[in-house]
Tab-separated table of C-alpha atoms in Angstrom:
chain	number	residue	atom	x	y	z
A	204	UNK	CA	-80.662	100.971	86.845
A	205	UNK	CA	-78.927	97.792	88.141
A	206	UNK	CA	-80.036	96.372	91.480
A	207	UNK	CA	-77.961	97.602	94.407
A	208	UNK	CA	-76.942	94.023	95.278
A	209	UNK	CA	-74.999	93.774	91.999
A	210	UNK	CA	-72.656	96.482	93.238
A	211	UNK	CA	-71.161	94.130	95.821
A	212	UNK	CA	-72.285	90.673	94.674
A	213	UNK	CA	-69.894	90.487	91.735
A	214	UNK	CA	-66.715	91.535	93.639
A	215	UNK	CA	-67.734	89.339	96.583
A	216	UNK	CA	-68.255	86.354	94.308
A	217	UNK	CA	-64.930	86.981	92.625
A	218	UNK	CA	-63.220	87.363	95.985
A	219	UNK	CA	-64.584	84.051	97.206
A	220	UNK	CA	-64.016	82.338	93.890
A	221	UNK	CA	-60.228	82.782	93.932
A	222	UNK	CA	-59.552	80.999	97.264
A	223	UNK	CA	-62.133	78.322	96.446
A	224	UNK	CA	-60.449	77.703	93.096
A	225	UNK	CA	-57.022	77.551	94.729
A	226	UNK	CA	-58.292	75.158	97.390
A	227	UNK	CA	-59.868	72.934	94.740
A	228	UNK	CA	-56.559	72.892	92.836
A	229	UNK	CA	-54.757	72.016	96.061
A	230	UNK	CA	-57.100	69.058	96.655
A	231	UNK	CA	-56.685	67.889	93.075
A	232	UNK	CA	-52.889	68.014	93.190
A	233	UNK	CA	-52.869	66.422	96.640
A	234	UNK	CA	-54.461	63.301	95.208
A	235	UNK	CA	-51.175	62.553	93.428
A	236	UNK	CA	-48.450	61.038	95.652
A	237	UNK	CA	-45.681	63.289	94.297
A	238	UNK	CA	-47.490	66.551	95.065
A	239	UNK	CA	-48.967	65.149	98.272
A	240	UNK	CA	-45.514	64.463	99.648
A	241	UNK	CA	-44.314	67.899	98.592
A	242	UNK	CA	-47.147	69.406	100.644
A	243	UNK	CA	-46.762	67.048	103.600
A	244	UNK	CA	-43.013	67.071	104.081
A	245	UNK	CA	-42.338	70.564	102.658
A	246	UNK	CA	-38.716	69.444	102.472
A	247	UNK	CA	-37.838	71.861	99.681
A	248	UNK	CA	-38.607	74.887	101.869
A	249	UNK	CA	-35.321	75.658	103.570
A	250	UNK	CA	-32.768	78.405	104.112
A	251	UNK	CA	-29.722	76.647	102.621
A	252	UNK	CA	-29.287	79.588	100.231
A	253	UNK	CA	-28.158	81.831	103.096
A	254	UNK	CA	-27.520	79.469	106.032
A	255	UNK	CA	-24.751	76.863	106.045
A	256	UNK	CA	-25.332	74.042	108.566
A	257	UNK	CA	-21.631	73.216	108.256
A	258	UNK	CA	-20.981	76.374	110.284
A	259	UNK	CA	-22.881	75.703	113.550
A	260	UNK	CA	-21.196	78.670	115.227
A	261	UNK	CA	-23.749	80.842	113.412
A	262	UNK	CA	-26.373	79.443	115.816
A	263	UNK	CA	-24.330	80.186	118.928
A	264	UNK	CA	-22.452	76.912	119.378
A	265	UNK	CA	-18.799	76.844	120.419
A	266	UNK	CA	-16.200	75.911	117.817
A	267	UNK	CA	-16.509	72.154	117.225
A	268	UNK	CA	-19.205	71.742	119.838
A	269	UNK	CA	-21.254	70.556	116.870
A	270	UNK	CA	-19.775	68.128	114.360
A	271	UNK	CA	-21.626	67.809	111.046
A	272	UNK	CA	-21.163	64.393	109.404
A	273	UNK	CA	-23.120	61.872	107.357
A	274	UNK	CA	-24.755	58.478	107.783
A	275	UNK	CA	-25.545	55.971	105.036
A	276	UNK	CA	-28.819	54.047	105.030
A	277	UNK	CA	-29.151	50.418	103.960
A	278	UNK	CA	-30.851	51.562	100.756
A	279	UNK	CA	-27.975	53.868	99.883
A	280	UNK	CA	-29.170	57.326	100.911
A	281	UNK	CA	-26.781	59.769	102.585
A	282	UNK	CA	-28.183	61.513	105.657
A	283	UNK	CA	-26.778	64.771	106.952
A	284	UNK	CA	-26.312	64.668	110.734
A	285	UNK	CA	-25.223	66.767	113.676
A	286	UNK	CA	-23.604	65.540	116.867
A	287	UNK	CA	-23.843	68.156	119.621
A	288	UNK	CA	-21.565	67.909	122.653
A	289	UNK	CA	-22.841	68.948	126.083
A	290	UNK	CA	-20.970	72.014	127.286
A	291	UNK	CA	-19.736	70.172	130.384
A	292	UNK	CA	-17.887	67.637	128.198
A	293	UNK	CA	-16.791	70.401	125.835
A	294	UNK	CA	-15.181	72.361	128.676
A	295	UNK	CA	-13.191	69.330	129.840
A	296	UNK	CA	-11.826	68.825	126.327
A	297	UNK	CA	-11.823	72.385	125.041
A	298	UNK	CA	-8.165	72.586	124.047
A	299	UNK	CA	-8.282	69.460	121.849
A	300	UNK	CA	-11.617	70.443	120.337
A	301	UNK	CA	-10.451	73.957	119.481
A	302	UNK	CA	-7.363	72.551	117.745
A	303	UNK	CA	-9.360	70.398	115.313
A	304	UNK	CA	-10.454	71.577	111.866
A	305	UNK	CA	-13.996	72.959	111.958
A	306	UNK	CA	-16.886	72.099	109.685
A	307	UNK	CA	-18.109	68.898	108.053
A	308	UNK	CA	-16.260	65.724	109.037
A	309	UNK	CA	-15.719	63.093	106.364
A	310	UNK	CA	-14.956	60.520	109.062
A	311	UNK	CA	-16.651	61.364	112.328
A	312	UNK	CA	-15.090	58.337	114.080
A	313	UNK	CA	-11.682	60.060	113.896
A	314	UNK	CA	-12.820	63.224	115.659
A	315	UNK	CA	-12.358	64.158	119.284
A	316	UNK	CA	-16.114	64.601	119.625
A	317	UNK	CA	-16.713	60.973	118.652
A	318	UNK	CA	-14.082	59.738	121.112
A	319	UNK	CA	-15.682	61.756	123.915
A	320	UNK	CA	-19.015	60.067	123.199
A	321	UNK	CA	-17.664	56.592	122.457
A	322	UNK	CA	-15.219	56.359	125.376
A	323	UNK	CA	-17.555	57.546	128.122
A	324	UNK	CA	-19.210	54.473	129.703
A	325	UNK	CA	-21.866	56.719	131.233
A	326	UNK	CA	-22.601	58.927	128.222
A	327	UNK	CA	-26.279	59.722	127.702
A	328	UNK	CA	-27.506	60.363	124.171
A	329	UNK	CA	-30.657	62.112	122.940
A	330	UNK	CA	-31.616	61.279	119.352
A	331	UNK	CA	-33.847	64.082	118.114
A	332	UNK	CA	-36.184	63.814	115.109
A	333	UNK	CA	-37.422	67.172	113.837
A	334	UNK	CA	-40.681	68.158	112.165
A	335	UNK	CA	-41.427	68.859	108.521
A	336	UNK	CA	-39.911	71.612	106.363
A	337	UNK	CA	-36.535	73.230	106.709
A	338	UNK	CA	-33.209	71.672	107.616
A	339	UNK	CA	-31.457	70.490	110.748
A	340	UNK	CA	-30.497	74.003	111.877
A	341	UNK	CA	-33.581	75.892	110.791
A	342	UNK	CA	-36.084	77.775	112.960
A	343	UNK	CA	-36.315	76.534	116.568
A	344	UNK	CA	-34.099	73.461	116.140
A	345	UNK	CA	-30.803	75.016	117.329
A	346	UNK	CA	-32.636	76.392	120.389
A	347	UNK	CA	-33.890	72.868	121.074
A	348	UNK	CA	-30.332	71.507	120.938
A	349	UNK	CA	-29.044	74.328	123.161
A	350	UNK	CA	-31.753	73.647	125.745
A	351	UNK	CA	-30.728	69.993	125.912
A	352	UNK	CA	-26.930	70.423	125.981
A	353	UNK	CA	-26.061	73.781	127.561
A	354	UNK	CA	-26.746	72.823	131.180
A	355	UNK	CA	-26.688	69.016	131.102
A	356	UNK	CA	-24.276	66.166	130.375
A	357	UNK	CA	-26.392	64.875	127.491
A	358	UNK	CA	-25.151	64.455	123.933
A	359	UNK	CA	-27.540	65.087	121.022
A	360	UNK	CA	-27.665	63.360	117.648
A	361	UNK	CA	-30.016	64.735	115.007
A	362	UNK	CA	-30.459	64.025	111.315
A	363	UNK	CA	-32.049	65.528	108.255
A	364	UNK	CA	-34.318	62.901	106.726
A	365	UNK	CA	-33.874	61.906	103.102
A	366	UNK	CA	-34.725	64.814	100.824
A	367	UNK	CA	-34.331	67.350	103.651
A	368	UNK	CA	-31.479	69.857	103.790
A	369	UNK	CA	-28.240	68.297	102.536
A	370	UNK	CA	-29.527	64.702	102.662
A	371	UNK	CA	-30.089	62.773	99.446
A	372	UNK	CA	-33.285	61.124	98.231
A	373	UNK	CA	-36.979	61.902	98.536
A	374	UNK	CA	-39.149	61.463	101.642
A	375	UNK	CA	-41.680	58.670	102.105
A	376	UNK	CA	-43.041	57.099	105.273
A	377	UNK	CA	-40.975	53.930	104.816
A	378	UNK	CA	-37.918	55.996	103.944
A	379	UNK	CA	-38.113	58.235	107.012
A	380	UNK	CA	-38.540	55.202	109.258
A	381	UNK	CA	-35.411	53.725	107.697
A	382	UNK	CA	-33.609	57.031	108.320
A	383	UNK	CA	-34.595	57.026	111.978
A	384	UNK	CA	-33.542	53.410	112.394
A	385	UNK	CA	-30.210	54.239	110.736
A	386	UNK	CA	-29.502	56.930	113.327
A	387	UNK	CA	-30.302	54.571	116.199
A	388	UNK	CA	-28.285	51.716	114.677
A	389	UNK	CA	-25.305	54.056	114.334
A	390	UNK	CA	-25.617	55.143	117.944
A	391	UNK	CA	-25.783	51.573	119.251
A	392	UNK	CA	-23.333	49.837	116.926
A	393	UNK	CA	-20.774	52.514	116.018
A	394	UNK	CA	-20.860	54.893	118.973
A	395	UNK	CA	-21.547	51.890	121.242
A	396	UNK	CA	-24.191	53.653	123.315
A	397	UNK	CA	-26.627	51.002	124.616
A	398	UNK	CA	-30.374	51.700	124.300
A	399	UNK	CA	-30.616	52.019	128.092
A	400	UNK	CA	-28.643	55.264	127.669
A	401	UNK	CA	-30.600	56.589	124.685
A	402	UNK	CA	-33.716	58.778	124.703
A	403	UNK	CA	-35.499	59.280	121.386
A	404	UNK	CA	-37.356	62.573	120.990
A	405	UNK	CA	-39.612	63.778	118.189
A	406	UNK	CA	-41.564	66.936	117.458
A	407	UNK	CA	-44.560	67.208	115.098
A	408	UNK	CA	-43.729	64.966	112.106
A	409	UNK	CA	-40.784	63.773	114.201
A	410	UNK	CA	-43.221	62.200	116.678
A	411	UNK	CA	-44.441	59.917	113.889
A	412	UNK	CA	-40.845	58.975	113.076
A	413	UNK	CA	-40.092	58.413	116.767
A	414	UNK	CA	-43.159	56.203	117.258
A	415	UNK	CA	-42.277	54.116	114.198
A	416	UNK	CA	-38.629	53.784	115.248
A	417	UNK	CA	-39.660	52.771	118.775
A	418	UNK	CA	-41.956	50.106	117.321
A	419	UNK	CA	-39.237	48.893	114.933
A	420	UNK	CA	-36.820	48.251	117.786
A	421	UNK	CA	-39.462	47.026	120.244
A	422	UNK	CA	-40.116	44.167	117.832
A	423	UNK	CA	-36.441	43.256	118.315
A	424	UNK	CA	-36.748	43.406	122.097
A	425	UNK	CA	-34.844	46.708	122.323
A	426	UNK	CA	-36.100	49.224	124.900
A	427	UNK	CA	-34.862	52.800	125.204
A	428	UNK	CA	-34.350	54.907	128.305
A	429	UNK	CA	-37.185	57.119	127.144
A	430	UNK	CA	-39.534	58.029	124.295
A	431	UNK	CA	-40.716	61.654	124.162
A	432	UNK	CA	-43.304	63.000	121.722
A	433	UNK	CA	-43.769	66.769	121.458
A	434	UNK	CA	-46.805	68.172	119.604
A	435	UNK	CA	-47.701	64.730	118.321
A	436	UNK	CA	-50.608	63.351	116.327
A	437	UNK	CA	-52.444	60.036	116.246
A	438	UNK	CA	-52.471	59.382	112.500
A	439	UNK	CA	-52.171	61.517	109.379
A	440	UNK	CA	-55.665	61.092	107.862
A	441	UNK	CA	-57.286	62.184	111.127
A	442	UNK	CA	-54.800	65.006	111.639
A	443	UNK	CA	-55.352	66.507	108.204
A	444	UNK	CA	-59.061	66.847	108.950
A	445	UNK	CA	-58.089	69.263	111.748
A	446	UNK	CA	-54.641	70.553	110.847
A	447	UNK	CA	-54.019	74.246	110.150
A	448	UNK	CA	-50.732	74.774	108.307
A	449	UNK	CA	-48.846	77.721	109.813
A	450	UNK	CA	-51.741	77.992	112.243
A	451	UNK	CA	-54.304	79.353	109.763
A	452	UNK	CA	-54.239	77.453	106.428
A	453	UNK	CA	-56.746	74.567	106.433
A	454	UNK	CA	-55.989	71.249	104.756
A	455	UNK	CA	-59.029	68.958	104.878
A	456	UNK	CA	-60.917	70.708	107.680
A	457	UNK	CA	-63.311	72.518	105.262
A	458	UNK	CA	-64.571	69.060	104.249
A	459	UNK	CA	-65.522	67.953	107.782
A	460	UNK	CA	-69.209	68.979	107.340
A	461	UNK	CA	-69.288	66.474	104.462
A	462	UNK	CA	-68.064	63.147	105.930
A	463	UNK	CA	-68.329	61.068	102.711
A	464	UNK	CA	-66.302	63.682	100.814
A	465	UNK	CA	-63.774	63.881	103.658
A	466	UNK	CA	-63.329	60.096	103.691
A	467	UNK	CA	-62.957	60.122	99.904
A	468	UNK	CA	-60.020	62.526	100.027
A	469	UNK	CA	-58.516	60.794	103.075
A	470	UNK	CA	-58.424	57.580	101.012
A	471	UNK	CA	-55.808	59.178	98.736
A	472	UNK	CA	-53.329	59.729	101.594
A	473	UNK	CA	-50.366	57.464	100.871
A	474	UNK	CA	-48.304	57.923	104.068
A	475	UNK	CA	-50.642	57.131	106.965
A	476	UNK	CA	-48.262	57.591	109.918
A	477	UNK	CA	-50.441	55.642	112.391
A	478	UNK	CA	-48.578	56.637	115.539
A	479	UNK	CA	-51.379	55.733	117.960
A	480	UNK	CA	-51.368	52.129	116.759
A	481	UNK	CA	-47.577	52.016	116.926
A	482	UNK	CA	-47.469	53.261	120.507
A	483	UNK	CA	-49.958	50.569	121.516
A	484	UNK	CA	-47.593	48.040	119.943
A	485	UNK	CA	-44.623	49.463	121.849
A	486	UNK	CA	-46.473	49.231	125.163
A	487	UNK	CA	-47.661	45.720	124.402
A	488	UNK	CA	-44.120	44.590	123.522
A	489	UNK	CA	-42.482	46.093	126.605
A	490	UNK	CA	-40.902	43.396	128.750
A	491	UNK	CA	-38.684	45.353	131.110
A	492	UNK	CA	-39.073	49.127	131.196
A	493	UNK	CA	-40.837	51.983	129.384
A	494	UNK	CA	-40.803	55.738	129.906
A	495	UNK	CA	-43.201	57.335	127.413
A	496	UNK	CA	-43.888	61.078	127.660
A	497	UNK	CA	-46.345	63.122	125.597
A	498	UNK	CA	-46.016	66.924	125.727
A	499	UNK	CA	-48.357	69.369	124.007
A	500	UNK	CA	-48.964	73.100	124.315
A	501	UNK	CA	-52.496	74.277	124.980
A	502	UNK	CA	-51.977	77.140	122.523
A	503	UNK	CA	-50.772	74.934	119.656
A	504	UNK	CA	-52.624	76.371	116.629
A	505	UNK	CA	-51.375	73.763	114.141
A	506	UNK	CA	-51.961	70.381	115.794
A	507	UNK	CA	-54.745	70.411	118.411
A	508	UNK	CA	-53.737	69.154	121.832
A	509	UNK	CA	-56.541	66.576	121.662
A	510	UNK	CA	-54.222	64.620	119.350
A	511	UNK	CA	-51.946	63.898	122.319
A	512	UNK	CA	-55.034	62.775	124.231
A	513	UNK	CA	-55.616	60.211	121.474
A	514	UNK	CA	-51.994	59.070	121.661
A	515	UNK	CA	-52.235	58.711	125.425
A	516	UNK	CA	-55.386	56.664	125.179
A	517	UNK	CA	-53.921	54.307	122.613
A	518	UNK	CA	-50.791	53.791	124.719
A	519	UNK	CA	-52.656	53.510	128.027
A	520	UNK	CA	-55.399	51.091	126.990
A	521	UNK	CA	-53.018	48.081	127.006
A	522	UNK	CA	-52.102	48.783	130.655
A	523	UNK	CA	-55.596	49.716	131.881
A	524	UNK	CA	-56.372	46.067	132.516
A	525	UNK	CA	-59.534	45.752	130.479
A	526	UNK	CA	-61.356	47.136	127.471
A	527	UNK	CA	-62.872	50.499	128.383
A	528	UNK	CA	-65.578	52.465	126.615
A	529	UNK	CA	-65.285	56.238	126.319
A	530	UNK	CA	-66.880	57.026	129.683
A	531	UNK	CA	-64.957	54.342	131.546
A	532	UNK	CA	-61.630	55.453	130.049
A	533	UNK	CA	-62.365	59.087	130.894
A	534	UNK	CA	-62.985	58.099	134.513
A	535	UNK	CA	-59.835	55.930	134.573
A	536	UNK	CA	-57.742	58.813	133.222
A	537	UNK	CA	-59.356	61.330	135.583
A	538	UNK	CA	-58.250	59.294	138.590
A	539	UNK	CA	-54.633	59.691	137.467
A	540	UNK	CA	-54.784	63.362	136.463
A	541	UNK	CA	-53.718	66.544	138.233
A	542	UNK	CA	-55.555	69.536	136.745
A	543	UNK	CA	-54.026	72.984	137.177
A	544	UNK	CA	-55.973	76.204	137.604
A	545	UNK	CA	-55.157	77.318	134.037
A	546	UNK	CA	-56.781	74.249	132.518
A	547	UNK	CA	-53.540	72.405	131.822
A	548	UNK	CA	-52.819	69.036	133.386
A	549	UNK	CA	-50.457	66.155	134.053
A	550	UNK	CA	-51.610	62.555	133.923
A	551	UNK	CA	-49.399	59.602	134.844
A	552	UNK	CA	-50.330	55.968	134.273
A	553	UNK	CA	-48.183	53.153	135.658
A	554	UNK	CA	-48.160	49.407	135.193
A	555	UNK	CA	-45.972	46.348	135.536
A	556	UNK	CA	-43.245	45.464	134.848
A	557	UNK	CA	-41.954	49.062	134.941
A	558	UNK	CA	-44.112	51.131	132.616
A	559	UNK	CA	-44.755	54.839	133.085
A	560	UNK	CA	-46.837	56.778	130.548
A	561	UNK	CA	-47.071	60.522	131.134
A	562	UNK	CA	-49.065	63.160	129.289
A	563	UNK	CA	-48.497	66.842	130.036
A	564	UNK	CA	-50.470	69.754	128.648
A	565	UNK	CA	-48.479	72.970	129.097
A	566	UNK	CA	-50.007	76.456	128.766
A	567	UNK	CA	-47.565	78.046	126.306
A	568	UNK	CA	-45.048	77.253	123.593
A	569	UNK	CA	-47.334	76.864	120.615
A	570	UNK	CA	-46.444	74.218	118.084
A	571	UNK	CA	-42.700	74.858	117.908
A	572	UNK	CA	-41.292	76.852	120.816
A	573	UNK	CA	-42.411	74.173	123.250
A	574	UNK	CA	-39.462	72.067	122.019
A	575	UNK	CA	-36.995	74.130	124.029
A	576	UNK	CA	-39.195	74.470	127.102
A	577	UNK	CA	-38.296	73.125	130.528
A	578	UNK	CA	-40.934	70.338	130.452
A	579	UNK	CA	-39.040	68.725	127.570
A	580	UNK	CA	-35.708	68.858	129.388
A	581	UNK	CA	-37.385	67.520	132.532
A	582	UNK	CA	-38.868	64.641	130.543
A	583	UNK	CA	-35.378	63.710	129.360
A	584	UNK	CA	-34.067	63.894	132.916
A	585	UNK	CA	-36.862	61.657	134.188
A	586	UNK	CA	-36.150	59.145	131.458
A	587	UNK	CA	-32.479	58.889	132.380
A	588	UNK	CA	-32.598	59.414	136.135
A	589	UNK	CA	-35.271	56.805	136.734
A	590	UNK	CA	-32.905	54.137	135.438
A	591	UNK	CA	-30.981	53.035	138.491
A	592	UNK	CA	-28.671	50.736	136.555
A	593	UNK	CA	-25.438	52.014	135.091
A	594	UNK	CA	-24.614	50.587	131.689
A	595	UNK	CA	-21.060	49.504	131.140
């Protein structure tokens, strides 16, 4: 008679063997840049088969409130873009907007929407960079645009990065940075909106794009009205040691008990996305004004909120006045923090010439829904309203 343990040992071993084998295959494939980028950007996972971004009315926008159009990068990629009018501007121009053909515009500069943006000397523009997977109108993104335009006077510009949605090409770190810079260049040089009237916002992967774009322009002496990072991360190798895709699928976290093995697999990561270092550069290059806001939900199951702590530290160290060890920095941050009774907090650090760095931990919103929460809209308002100068 077989031992009783064999009655459950074999099925248990088989049950564990399948996920272990799949995880091993995942690690093996992830060592190759092509597969790694498929996993990281997940740009092929979208709903274009049954959703048409050229029909924004499907997501509750008024006819021609959203104008789909395209931008061309310096390396020849075509980026799909949305311009979203604030409802206040839409209402003032409703008759003309309703009379225009709807859908994709082959020449956005000839549309009424463009003229409303271009001809308003006080127009405020939010350039929004979304996270990985999907397309410009997928999941929570339309809700994010609604939250920013329904009850404000702010315009929104958003793009699909190369390889995403209807955009051409394949995503890489350098490529996505070029895409972000293309959107900002278009806003400043074609729409003629000065950087003092532009806030750049990113969520998840979009925070890495936003940080890189901010650094790119800071090196040119260009400062924006605001920089807002929602559900951000410090750098990709560190993130992947903690990240849970969809909130429950581990990436490199099972390797954390084995540091040499973890470092070995981290060495294969081709797109590093070192946002913490880039934010430190932005702060160090600021000569006039900076409004940097970090927002994270306490119940984010994908990217731990401690990642925003790391971003805050990297950005704040240059203005803290001296090199601080862990204990000294914790004390310095504590002196500037308001802790709420639910364990969330707001910390604000200020420095000359006119630098304000704010980190806010909110109780709810998870990884995605936080994008259309009031703290995000308030961060945009602070970025714009704290600028007392009117651009002309």
